[in-house]
CSV table of C-alpha atoms in Angstrom, one decimal:
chain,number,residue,atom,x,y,z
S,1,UNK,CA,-22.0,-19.2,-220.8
S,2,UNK,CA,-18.8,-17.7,-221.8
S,3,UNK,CA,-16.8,-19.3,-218.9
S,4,UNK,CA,-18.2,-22.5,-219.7
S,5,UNK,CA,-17.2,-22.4,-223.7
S,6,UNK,CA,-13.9,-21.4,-222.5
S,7,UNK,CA,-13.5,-24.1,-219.9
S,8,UNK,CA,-15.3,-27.0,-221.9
S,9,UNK,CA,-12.6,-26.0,-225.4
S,10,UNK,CA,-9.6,-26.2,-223.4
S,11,UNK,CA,-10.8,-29.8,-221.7
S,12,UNK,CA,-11.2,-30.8,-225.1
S,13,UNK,CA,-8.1,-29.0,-226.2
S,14,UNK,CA,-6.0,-30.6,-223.4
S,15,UNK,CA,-6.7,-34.0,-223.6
S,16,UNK,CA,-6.1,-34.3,-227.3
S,17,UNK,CA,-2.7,-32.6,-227.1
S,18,UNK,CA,-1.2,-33.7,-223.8
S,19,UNK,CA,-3.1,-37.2,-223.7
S,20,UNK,CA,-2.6,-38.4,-227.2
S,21,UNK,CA,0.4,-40.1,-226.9
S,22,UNK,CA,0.1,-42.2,-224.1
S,23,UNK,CA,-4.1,-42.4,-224.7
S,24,UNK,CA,-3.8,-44.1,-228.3
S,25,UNK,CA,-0.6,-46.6,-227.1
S,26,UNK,CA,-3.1,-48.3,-224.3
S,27,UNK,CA,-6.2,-48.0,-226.5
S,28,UNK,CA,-7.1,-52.0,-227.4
S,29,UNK,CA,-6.4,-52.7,-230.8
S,30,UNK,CA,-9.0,-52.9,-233.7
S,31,UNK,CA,-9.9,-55.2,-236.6
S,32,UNK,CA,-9.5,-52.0,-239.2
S,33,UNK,CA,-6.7,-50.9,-240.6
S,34,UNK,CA,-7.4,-47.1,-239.9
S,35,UNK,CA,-7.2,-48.2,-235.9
S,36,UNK,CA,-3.9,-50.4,-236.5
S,37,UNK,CA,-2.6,-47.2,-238.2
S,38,UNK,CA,-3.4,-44.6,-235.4
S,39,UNK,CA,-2.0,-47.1,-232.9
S,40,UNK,CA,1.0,-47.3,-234.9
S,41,UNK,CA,1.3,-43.8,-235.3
S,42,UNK,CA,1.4,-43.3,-231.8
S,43,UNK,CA,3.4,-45.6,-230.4
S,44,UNK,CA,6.1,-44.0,-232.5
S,45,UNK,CA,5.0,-40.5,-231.4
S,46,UNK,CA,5.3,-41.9,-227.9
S,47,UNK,CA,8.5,-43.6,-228.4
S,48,UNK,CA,9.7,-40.2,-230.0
S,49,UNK,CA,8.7,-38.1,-227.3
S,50,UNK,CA,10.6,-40.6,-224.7
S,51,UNK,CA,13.8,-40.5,-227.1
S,52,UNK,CA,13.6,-36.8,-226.9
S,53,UNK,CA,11.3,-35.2,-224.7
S,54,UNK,CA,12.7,-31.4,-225.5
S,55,UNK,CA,12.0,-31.3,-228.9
S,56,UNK,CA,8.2,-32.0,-227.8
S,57,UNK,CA,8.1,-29.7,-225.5
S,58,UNK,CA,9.2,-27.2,-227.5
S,59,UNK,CA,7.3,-28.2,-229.9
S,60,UNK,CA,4.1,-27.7,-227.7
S,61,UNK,CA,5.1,-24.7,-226.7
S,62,UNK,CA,5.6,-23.0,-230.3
S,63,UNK,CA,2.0,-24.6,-230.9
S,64,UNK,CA,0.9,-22.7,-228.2
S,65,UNK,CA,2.4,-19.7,-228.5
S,66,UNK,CA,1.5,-19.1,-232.2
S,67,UNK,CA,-2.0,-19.9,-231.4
S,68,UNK,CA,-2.4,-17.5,-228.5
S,69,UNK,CA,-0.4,-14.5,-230.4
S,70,UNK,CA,-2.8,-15.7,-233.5
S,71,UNK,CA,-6.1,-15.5,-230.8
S,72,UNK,CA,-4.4,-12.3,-229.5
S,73,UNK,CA,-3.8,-10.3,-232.8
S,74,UNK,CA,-7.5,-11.8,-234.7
S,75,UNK,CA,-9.2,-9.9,-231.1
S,76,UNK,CA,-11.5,-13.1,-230.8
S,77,UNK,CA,-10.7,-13.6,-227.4
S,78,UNK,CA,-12.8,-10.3,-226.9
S,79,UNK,CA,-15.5,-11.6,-227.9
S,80,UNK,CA,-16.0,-14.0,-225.2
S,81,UNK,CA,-14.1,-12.1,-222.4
S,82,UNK,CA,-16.0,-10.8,-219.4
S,83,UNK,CA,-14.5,-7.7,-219.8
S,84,UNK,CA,-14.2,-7.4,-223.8
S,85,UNK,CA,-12.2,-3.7,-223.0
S,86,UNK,CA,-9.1,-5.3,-221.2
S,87,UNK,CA,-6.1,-3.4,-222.0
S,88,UNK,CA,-4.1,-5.0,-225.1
S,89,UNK,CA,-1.0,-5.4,-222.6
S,90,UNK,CA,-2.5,-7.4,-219.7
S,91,UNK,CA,-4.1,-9.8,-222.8
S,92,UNK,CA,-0.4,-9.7,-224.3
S,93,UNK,CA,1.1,-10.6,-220.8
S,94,UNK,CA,-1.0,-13.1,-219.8
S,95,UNK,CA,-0.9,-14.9,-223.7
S,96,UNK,CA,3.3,-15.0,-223.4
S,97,UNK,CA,3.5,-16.0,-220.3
S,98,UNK,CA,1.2,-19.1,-220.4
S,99,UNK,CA,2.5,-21.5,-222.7
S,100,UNK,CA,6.4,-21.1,-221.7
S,101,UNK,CA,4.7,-22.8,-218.4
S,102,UNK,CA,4.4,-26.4,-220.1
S,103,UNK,CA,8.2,-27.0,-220.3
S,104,UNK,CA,8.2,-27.8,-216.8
S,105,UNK,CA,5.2,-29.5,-216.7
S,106,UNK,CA,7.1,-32.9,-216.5
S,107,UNK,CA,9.2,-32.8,-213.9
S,108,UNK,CA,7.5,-30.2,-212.1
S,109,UNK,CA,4.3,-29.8,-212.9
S,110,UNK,CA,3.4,-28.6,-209.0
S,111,UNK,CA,5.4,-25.2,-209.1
S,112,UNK,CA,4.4,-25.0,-212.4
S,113,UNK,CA,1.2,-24.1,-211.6
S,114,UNK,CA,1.6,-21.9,-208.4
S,115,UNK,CA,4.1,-20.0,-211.2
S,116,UNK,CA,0.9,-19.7,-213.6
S,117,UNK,CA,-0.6,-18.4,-211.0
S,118,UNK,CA,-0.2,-14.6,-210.6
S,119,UNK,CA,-1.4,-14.4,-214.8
S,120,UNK,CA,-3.9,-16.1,-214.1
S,121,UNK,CA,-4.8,-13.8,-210.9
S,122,UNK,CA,-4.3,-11.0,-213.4
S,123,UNK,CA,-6.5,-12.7,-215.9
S,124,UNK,CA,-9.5,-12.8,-214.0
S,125,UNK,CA,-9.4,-9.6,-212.3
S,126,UNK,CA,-8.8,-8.0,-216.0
S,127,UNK,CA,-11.6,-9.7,-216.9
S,128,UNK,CA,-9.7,-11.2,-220.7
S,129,UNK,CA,-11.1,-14.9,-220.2
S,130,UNK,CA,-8.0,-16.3,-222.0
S,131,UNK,CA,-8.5,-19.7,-223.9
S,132,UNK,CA,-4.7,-20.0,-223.9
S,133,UNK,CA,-4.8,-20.0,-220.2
S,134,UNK,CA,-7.3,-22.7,-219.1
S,135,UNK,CA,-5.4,-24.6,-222.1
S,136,UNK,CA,-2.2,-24.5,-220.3
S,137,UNK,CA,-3.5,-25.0,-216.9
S,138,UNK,CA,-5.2,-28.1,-218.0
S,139,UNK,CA,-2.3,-29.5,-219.1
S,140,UNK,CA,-0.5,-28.8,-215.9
S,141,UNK,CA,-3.5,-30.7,-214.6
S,142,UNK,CA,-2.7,-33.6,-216.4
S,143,UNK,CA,0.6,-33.8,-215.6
S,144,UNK,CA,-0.1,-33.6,-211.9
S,145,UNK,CA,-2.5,-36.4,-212.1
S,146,UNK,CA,-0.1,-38.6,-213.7
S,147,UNK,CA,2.8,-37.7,-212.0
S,148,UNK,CA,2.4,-36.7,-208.9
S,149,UNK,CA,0.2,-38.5,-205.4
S,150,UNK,CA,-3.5,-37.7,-206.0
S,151,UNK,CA,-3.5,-36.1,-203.0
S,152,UNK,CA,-2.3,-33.2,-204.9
S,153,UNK,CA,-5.4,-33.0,-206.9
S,154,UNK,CA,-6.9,-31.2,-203.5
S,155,UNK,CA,-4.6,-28.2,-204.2
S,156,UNK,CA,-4.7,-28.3,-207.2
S,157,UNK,CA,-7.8,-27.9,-207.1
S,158,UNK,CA,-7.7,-24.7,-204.7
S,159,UNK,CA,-5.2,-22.8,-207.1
S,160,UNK,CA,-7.3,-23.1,-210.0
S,161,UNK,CA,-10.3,-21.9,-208.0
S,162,UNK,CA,-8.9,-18.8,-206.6
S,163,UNK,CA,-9.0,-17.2,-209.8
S,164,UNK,CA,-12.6,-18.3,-210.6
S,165,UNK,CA,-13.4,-16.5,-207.4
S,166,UNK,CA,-12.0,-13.5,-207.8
S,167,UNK,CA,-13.2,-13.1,-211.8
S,168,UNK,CA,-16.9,-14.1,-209.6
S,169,UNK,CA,-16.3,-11.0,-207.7
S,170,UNK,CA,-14.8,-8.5,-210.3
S,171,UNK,CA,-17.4,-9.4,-212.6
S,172,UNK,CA,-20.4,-10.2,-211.2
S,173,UNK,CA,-22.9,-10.2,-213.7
S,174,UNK,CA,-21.6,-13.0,-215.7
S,175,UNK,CA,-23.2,-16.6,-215.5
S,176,UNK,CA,-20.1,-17.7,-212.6
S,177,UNK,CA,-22.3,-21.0,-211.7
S,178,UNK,CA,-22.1,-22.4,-215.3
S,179,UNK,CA,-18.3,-21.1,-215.4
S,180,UNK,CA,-18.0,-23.1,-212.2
S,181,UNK,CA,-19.7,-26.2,-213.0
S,182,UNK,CA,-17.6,-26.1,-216.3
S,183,UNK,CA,-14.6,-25.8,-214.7
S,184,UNK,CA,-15.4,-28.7,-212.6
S,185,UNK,CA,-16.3,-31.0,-215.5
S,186,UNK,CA,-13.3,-29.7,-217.2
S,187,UNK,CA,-10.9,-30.4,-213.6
S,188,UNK,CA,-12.1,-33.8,-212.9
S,189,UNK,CA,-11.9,-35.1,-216.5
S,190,UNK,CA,-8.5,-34.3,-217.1
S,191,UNK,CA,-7.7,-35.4,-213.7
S,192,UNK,CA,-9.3,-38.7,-214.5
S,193,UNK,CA,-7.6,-39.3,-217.3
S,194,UNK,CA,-4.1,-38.4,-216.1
S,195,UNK,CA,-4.8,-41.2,-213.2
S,196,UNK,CA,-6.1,-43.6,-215.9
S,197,UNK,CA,-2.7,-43.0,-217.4
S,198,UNK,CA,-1.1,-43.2,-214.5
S,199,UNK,CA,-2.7,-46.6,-213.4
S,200,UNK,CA,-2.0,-48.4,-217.1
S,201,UNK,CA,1.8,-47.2,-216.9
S,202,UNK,CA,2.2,-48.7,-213.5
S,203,UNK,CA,0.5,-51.8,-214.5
S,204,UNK,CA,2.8,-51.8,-217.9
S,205,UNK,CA,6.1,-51.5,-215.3
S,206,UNK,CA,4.3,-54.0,-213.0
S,207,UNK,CA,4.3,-56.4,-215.8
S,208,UNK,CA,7.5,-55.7,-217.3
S,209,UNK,CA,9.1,-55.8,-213.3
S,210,UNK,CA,7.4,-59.2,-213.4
S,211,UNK,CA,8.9,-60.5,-216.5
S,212,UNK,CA,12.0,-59.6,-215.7
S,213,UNK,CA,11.6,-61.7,-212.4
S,214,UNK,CA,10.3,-64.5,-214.2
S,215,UNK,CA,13.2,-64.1,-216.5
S,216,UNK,CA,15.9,-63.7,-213.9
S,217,UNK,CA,14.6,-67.3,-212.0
S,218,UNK,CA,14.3,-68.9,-215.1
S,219,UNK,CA,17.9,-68.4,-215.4
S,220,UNK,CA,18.6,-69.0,-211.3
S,221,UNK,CA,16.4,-72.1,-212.3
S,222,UNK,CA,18.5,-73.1,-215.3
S,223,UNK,CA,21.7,-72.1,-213.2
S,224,UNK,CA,20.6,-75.1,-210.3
S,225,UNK,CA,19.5,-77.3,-212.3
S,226,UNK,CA,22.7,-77.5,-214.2
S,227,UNK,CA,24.5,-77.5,-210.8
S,228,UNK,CA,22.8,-80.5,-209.6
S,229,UNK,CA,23.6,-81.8,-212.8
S,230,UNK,CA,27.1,-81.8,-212.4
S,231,UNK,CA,26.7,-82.5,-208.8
S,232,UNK,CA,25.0,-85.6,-210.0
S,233,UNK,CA,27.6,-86.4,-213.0
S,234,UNK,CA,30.5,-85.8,-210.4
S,235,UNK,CA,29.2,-88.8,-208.3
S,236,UNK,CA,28.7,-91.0,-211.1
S,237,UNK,CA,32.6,-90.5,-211.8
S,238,UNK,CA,33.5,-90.9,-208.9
S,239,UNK,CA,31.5,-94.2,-208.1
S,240,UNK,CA,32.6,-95.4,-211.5
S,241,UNK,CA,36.4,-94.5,-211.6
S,242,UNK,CA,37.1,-94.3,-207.9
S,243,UNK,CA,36.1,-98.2,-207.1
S,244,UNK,CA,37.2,-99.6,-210.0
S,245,UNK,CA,40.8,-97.7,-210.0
S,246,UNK,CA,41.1,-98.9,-206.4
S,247,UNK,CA,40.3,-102.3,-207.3
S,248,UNK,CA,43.4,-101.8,-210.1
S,249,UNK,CA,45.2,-100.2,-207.4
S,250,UNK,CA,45.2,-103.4,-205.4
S,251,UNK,CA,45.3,-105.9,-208.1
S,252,UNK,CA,47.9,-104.5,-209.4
S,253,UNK,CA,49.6,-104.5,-206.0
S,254,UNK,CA,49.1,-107.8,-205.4
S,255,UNK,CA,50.0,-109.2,-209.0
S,256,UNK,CA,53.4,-107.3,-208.3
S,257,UNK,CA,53.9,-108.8,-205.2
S,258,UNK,CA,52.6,-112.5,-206.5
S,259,UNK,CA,55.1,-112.4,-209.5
S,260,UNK,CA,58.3,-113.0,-207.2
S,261,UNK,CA,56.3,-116.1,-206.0
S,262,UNK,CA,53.7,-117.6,-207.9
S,263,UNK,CA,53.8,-116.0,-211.0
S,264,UNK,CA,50.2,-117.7,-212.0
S,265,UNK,CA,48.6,-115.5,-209.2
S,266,UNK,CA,50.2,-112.6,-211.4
S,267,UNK,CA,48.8,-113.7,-214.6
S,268,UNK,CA,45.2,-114.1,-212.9
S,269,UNK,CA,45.2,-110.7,-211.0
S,270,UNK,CA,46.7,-109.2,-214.8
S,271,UNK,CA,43.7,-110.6,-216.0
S,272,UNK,CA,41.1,-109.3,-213.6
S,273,UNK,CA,42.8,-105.7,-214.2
S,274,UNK,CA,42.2,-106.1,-217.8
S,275,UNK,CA,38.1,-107.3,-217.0
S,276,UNK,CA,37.8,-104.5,-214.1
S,277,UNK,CA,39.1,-101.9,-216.7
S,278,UNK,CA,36.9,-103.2,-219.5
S,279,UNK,CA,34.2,-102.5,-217.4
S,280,UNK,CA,35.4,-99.2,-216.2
S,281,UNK,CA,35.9,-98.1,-219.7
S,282,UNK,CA,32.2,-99.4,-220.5
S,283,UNK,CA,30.6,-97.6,-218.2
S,284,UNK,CA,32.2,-94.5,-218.7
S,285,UNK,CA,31.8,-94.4,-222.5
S,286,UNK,CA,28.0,-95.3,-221.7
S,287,UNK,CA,28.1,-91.9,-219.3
S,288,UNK,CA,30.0,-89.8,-222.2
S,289,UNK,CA,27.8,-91.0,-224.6
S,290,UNK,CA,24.8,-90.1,-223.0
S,291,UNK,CA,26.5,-86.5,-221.7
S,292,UNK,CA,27.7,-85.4,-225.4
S,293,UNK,CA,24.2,-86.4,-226.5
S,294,UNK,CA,25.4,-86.5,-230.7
S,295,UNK,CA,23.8,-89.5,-231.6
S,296,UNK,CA,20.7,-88.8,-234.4
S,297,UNK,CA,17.5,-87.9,-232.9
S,298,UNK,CA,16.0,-91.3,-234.6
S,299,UNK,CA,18.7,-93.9,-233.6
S,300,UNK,CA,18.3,-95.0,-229.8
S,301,UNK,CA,20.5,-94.3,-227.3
S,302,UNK,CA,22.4,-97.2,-225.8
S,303,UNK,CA,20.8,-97.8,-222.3
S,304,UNK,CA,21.8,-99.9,-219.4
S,305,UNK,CA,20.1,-100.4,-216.0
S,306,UNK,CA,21.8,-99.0,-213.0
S,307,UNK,CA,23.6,-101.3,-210.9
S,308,UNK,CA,21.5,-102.7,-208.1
S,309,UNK,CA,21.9,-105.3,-205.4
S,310,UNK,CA,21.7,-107.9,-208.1
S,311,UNK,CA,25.1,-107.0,-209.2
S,312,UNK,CA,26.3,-106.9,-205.1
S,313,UNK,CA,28.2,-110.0,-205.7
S,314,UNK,CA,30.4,-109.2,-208.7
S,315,UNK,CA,31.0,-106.4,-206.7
S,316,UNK,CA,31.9,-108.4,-203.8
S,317,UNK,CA,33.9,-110.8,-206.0
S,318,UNK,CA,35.9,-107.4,-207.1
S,319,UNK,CA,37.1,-106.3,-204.4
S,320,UNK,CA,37.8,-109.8,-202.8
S,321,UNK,CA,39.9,-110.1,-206.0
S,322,UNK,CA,41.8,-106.8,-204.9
S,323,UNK,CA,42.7,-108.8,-202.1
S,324,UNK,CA,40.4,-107.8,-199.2
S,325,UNK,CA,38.2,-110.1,-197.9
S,326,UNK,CA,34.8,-109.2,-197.5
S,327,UNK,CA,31.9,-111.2,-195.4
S,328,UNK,CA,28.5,-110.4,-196.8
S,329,UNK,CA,25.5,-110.8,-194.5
S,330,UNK,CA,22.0,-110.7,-196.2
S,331,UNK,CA,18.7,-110.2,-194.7
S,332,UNK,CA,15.2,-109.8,-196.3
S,333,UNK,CA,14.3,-109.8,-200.0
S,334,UNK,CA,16.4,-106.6,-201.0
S,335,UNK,CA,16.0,-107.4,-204.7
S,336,UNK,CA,12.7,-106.8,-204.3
S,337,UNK,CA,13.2,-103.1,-203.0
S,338,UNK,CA,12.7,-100.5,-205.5
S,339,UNK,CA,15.3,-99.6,-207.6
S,340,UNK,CA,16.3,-96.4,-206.7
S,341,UNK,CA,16.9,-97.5,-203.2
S,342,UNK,CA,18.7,-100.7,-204.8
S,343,UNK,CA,21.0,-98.1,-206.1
S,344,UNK,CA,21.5,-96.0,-203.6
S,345,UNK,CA,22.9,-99.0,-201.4
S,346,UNK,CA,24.7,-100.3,-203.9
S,347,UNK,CA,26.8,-97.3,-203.8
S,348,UNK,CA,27.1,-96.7,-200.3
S,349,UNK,CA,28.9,-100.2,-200.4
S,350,UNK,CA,30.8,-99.7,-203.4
S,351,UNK,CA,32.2,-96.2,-201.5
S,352,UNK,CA,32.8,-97.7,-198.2
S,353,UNK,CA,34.7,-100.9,-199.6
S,354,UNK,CA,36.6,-98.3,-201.6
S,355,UNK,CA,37.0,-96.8,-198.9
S,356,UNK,CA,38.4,-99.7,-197.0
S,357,UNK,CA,41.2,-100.5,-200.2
S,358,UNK,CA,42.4,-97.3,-199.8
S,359,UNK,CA,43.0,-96.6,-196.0
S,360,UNK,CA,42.6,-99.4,-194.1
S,361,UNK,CA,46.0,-101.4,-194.5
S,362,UNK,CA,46.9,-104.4,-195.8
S,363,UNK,CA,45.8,-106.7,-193.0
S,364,UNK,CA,42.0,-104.9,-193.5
S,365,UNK,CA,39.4,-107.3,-193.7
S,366,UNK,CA,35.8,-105.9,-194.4
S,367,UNK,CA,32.0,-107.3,-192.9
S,368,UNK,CA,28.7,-106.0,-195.2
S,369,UNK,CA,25.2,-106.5,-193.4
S,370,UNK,CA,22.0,-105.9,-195.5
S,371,UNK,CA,18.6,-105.9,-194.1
S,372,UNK,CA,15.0,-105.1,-195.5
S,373,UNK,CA,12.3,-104.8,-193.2
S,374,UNK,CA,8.6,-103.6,-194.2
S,375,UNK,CA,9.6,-100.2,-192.5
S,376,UNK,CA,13.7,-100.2,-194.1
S,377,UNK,CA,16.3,-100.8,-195.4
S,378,UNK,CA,19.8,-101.2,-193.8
S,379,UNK,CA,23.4,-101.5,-194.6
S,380,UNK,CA,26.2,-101.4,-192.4
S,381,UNK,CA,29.9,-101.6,-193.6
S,382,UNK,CA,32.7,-102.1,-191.4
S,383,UNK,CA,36.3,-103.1,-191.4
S,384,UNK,CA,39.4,-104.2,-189.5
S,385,UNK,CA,41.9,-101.5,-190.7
S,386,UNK,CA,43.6,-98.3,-189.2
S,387,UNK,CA,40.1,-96.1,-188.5
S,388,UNK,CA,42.0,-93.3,-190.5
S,389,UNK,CA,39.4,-90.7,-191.9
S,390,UNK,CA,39.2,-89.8,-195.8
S,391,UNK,CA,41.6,-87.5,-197.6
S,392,UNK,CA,40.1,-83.7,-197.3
S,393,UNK,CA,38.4,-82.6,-200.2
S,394,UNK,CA,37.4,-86.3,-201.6
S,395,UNK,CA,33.8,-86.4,-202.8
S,396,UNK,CA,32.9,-90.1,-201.7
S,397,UNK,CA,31.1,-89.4,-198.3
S,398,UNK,CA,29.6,-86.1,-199.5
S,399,UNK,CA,28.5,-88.4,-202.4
S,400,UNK,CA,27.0,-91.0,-200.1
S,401,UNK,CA,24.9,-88.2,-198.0
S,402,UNK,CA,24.0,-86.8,-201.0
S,403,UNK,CA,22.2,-90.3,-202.1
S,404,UNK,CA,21.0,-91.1,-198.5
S,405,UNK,CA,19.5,-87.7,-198.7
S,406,UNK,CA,17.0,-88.6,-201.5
S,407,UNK,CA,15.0,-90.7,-199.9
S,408,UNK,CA,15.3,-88.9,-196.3
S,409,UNK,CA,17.6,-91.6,-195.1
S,410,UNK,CA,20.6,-91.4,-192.7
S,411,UNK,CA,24.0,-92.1,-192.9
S,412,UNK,CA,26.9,-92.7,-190.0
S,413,UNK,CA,30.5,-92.9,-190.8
S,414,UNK,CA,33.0,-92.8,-188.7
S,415,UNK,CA,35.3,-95.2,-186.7
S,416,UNK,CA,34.7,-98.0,-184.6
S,417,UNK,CA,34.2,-97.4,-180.9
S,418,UNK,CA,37.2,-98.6,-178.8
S,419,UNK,CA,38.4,-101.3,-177.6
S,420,UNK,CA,37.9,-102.1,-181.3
S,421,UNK,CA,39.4,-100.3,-184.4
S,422,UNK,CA,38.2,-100.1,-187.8
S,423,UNK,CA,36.2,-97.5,-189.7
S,424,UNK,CA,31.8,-98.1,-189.9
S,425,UNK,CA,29.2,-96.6,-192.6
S,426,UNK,CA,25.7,-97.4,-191.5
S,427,UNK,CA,23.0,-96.3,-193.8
S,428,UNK,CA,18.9,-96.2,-193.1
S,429,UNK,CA,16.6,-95.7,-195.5
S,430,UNK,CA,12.9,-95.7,-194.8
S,431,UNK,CA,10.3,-97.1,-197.2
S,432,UNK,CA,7.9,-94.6,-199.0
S,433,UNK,CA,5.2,-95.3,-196.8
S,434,UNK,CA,7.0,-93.8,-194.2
S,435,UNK,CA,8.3,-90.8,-195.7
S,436,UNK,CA,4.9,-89.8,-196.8
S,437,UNK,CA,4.4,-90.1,-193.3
């Protein structure tokens, strides 16, 4: 019975010192006030003890020590020690060197207890039945469980036997089975405890790990999503101010050249600059307006459709004007085609007659042929001029694959086979059915 008072007070003894901390932080909160203020209380012991683990420990250890020299000096330990005659020394030994034990309990709680051993050794075969001992051993316990593989528990388990069997044997007529059976109790509810522990601080870091995660491809999210943004905003320019500045380019060209002559050619292709960069300067104050976003939240914003093959002849009419001429072959209803694909040739067109008023000479003259089919939608551009490719580094092909791309088209540029010479962009773009497909 002795054994099993000792065993079932430091149980007790161990899991309110050692567990407190971390037991009260994970314990769900209450509707009173008294549980809010224990929770609160120990989250800040716990977040003290992580801030500055020493001045626990030692802490812990003064406790301990000026209770055992208290238990030591008061001779109540005698009065439930096996042997209640054990020599003050050995009692002295094994109640100093005990509690020093627990400042190496965190980070190595293992040798800790193989270094507890030999007191303990000496305890049992003395016969002085310690409180302060199974105290301190408990809390090693604890430590193991939540620190170390539970394998460990097995030898753990073993140490804290051998001295059990050797008090058995030095003192035999004592009730060992109940000291036994309270040691067990005592062993696996401390060990249960410290894995409980264990368990809810690896699911707290498993949660944390995961927020952080979550956090990091939010921001990997936010990071693309603004990339394709200005991928996107990049091809808008460039559709919007590359054509129309070519268009300029050779207006202006050809009004110079005109002015020697005829100068009412002049005046008309000064005229068609001024509507082509009206319209430029439309469109791209529609774009920055929409970009800079400062209008109020309750006055609508100014929208305008994208272009689509309605607007193929201005277009057309544009860069004729420029002085290229263009021969425009339609088949199939391709108004009728939905407007994202409407778009998508619009600018394929737009960049490859751009294309054409940049590189392919003055003599260049251009073919477009359109064609919607219940399965697709075609284009093919082609021209007459030197089949020169595209400066390096120039966005409007990567701009046209990008569009194809959307709506798992494909797109061919490249010159002409010979005998003939001239530059060809041919676009397909299947209809939804067949990309579900």
């Amino acid at each position: 019975m002795n054994g099993a008072g000792r065993q079932v007070s430091g149980t007790q003894d161990a899991v309110a010192v050692e567990g407190a901390t971390t037991a009260a932080s994970t314990g769900t909160g209450g509707n009173g006030s008294l549980t809010q203020l224990i929770n609160r209380a120990a989250q800040r012991i716990s977040a003290f003890d992580a801030a500055r683990p020493i001045v626990w420990d030692l802490l812990l250890t003064g406790f301990l020590l000026l209770g055992g020299a208290i238990d030591l000096v008061a001779g109540g330990w005698r009065a439930v020690a096996p042997n209640p005659d054990v020599p003050m020394w050995a009692a002295a030994v094994c109640t100093l060197c005990f509690p020093p034990a627990v400042l190496l309990r965190r980070t190595r709680p293992l040798p800790t207890l193989f270094a507890t051993l030999p007191f303990a050794l000496l305890q049992a075969w003395s016969g002085a039945g310690l409180q302060i001992a199974a105290f301190c051993q408990l809390i090693v316990v604890f430590n193991i469980a939540l620190r170390l593989p539970t394998r460990q528990l097995a030898l753990t388990a073993a140490l804290l036997t051998g001295p059990l069997v050797v008090g058995a044997a030095r003192f035999p007529e004592d009730n060992w089975v109940m000291a036994f059976q309270s040691s067990l109790t005592s062993f696996v509810v401390v060990a249960l405890l410290g894995i409980v522990m264990r368990t809810r601080q690896e699911y707290t870091a498993s949660l944390r790990e995961r927020a952080k995660q979550l956090e990091i491809e939010r921001d990997q999210q936010a990071q693309l999503a603004a990339a394709a943004e200005r991928t996107r905003i990049a091809r808008e320019m460039h559709d919007i101010l590359g054509h129309n500045l070519s268009v300029i380019t050779g207006l202006a060209d050809g009004g110079s050249y005109a002015a020697k002559k005829n100068p009412q050619r002049a005046t008309e292709a000064l005229d068609a600059i001024a509507t082509t960069s009206r319209q430029a300067l439309t469109e791209l104050r529609r774009l920055l307006g929409i970009l800079q976003n400062d209008a109020p939240d309750d006055t609508p914003a100014e929208l305008a459709p994208q272009p689509g093959l309605g607007e193929l002849d201005q277009l057309i009419d544009a860069v004729r004007a420029a002085g290229l001429p263009v021969q425009v072959t339609v088949t199939g209803d391709l108004e009728a085609a939905p407007t994202g694909r409407q778009l998508t040739v619009y600018r394929v067109v737009q960049e490859a007659l751009t294309n054409t008023l940049k590189h392919a000479g003055p003599d260049a003259t251009a073919r477009v042929t359109l064609s919607r089919t219940p399965e697709s939608i075609t284009a093919e551009i082609t021209d007459t001029g030197r089949a020169t490719s595209p400066r390096p580094g120039g966005r409007g092909i990567t701009g046209m694959r990008e569009r194809t791309a959307l709506y798992a088209g494909t797109l061919d540029v490249g010159p002409l086979p010979p005998p003939d010479s001239g530059w060809r962009v041919h676009l397909h773009l299947p209809n939804d059915e067949d990309m579900r497909l």
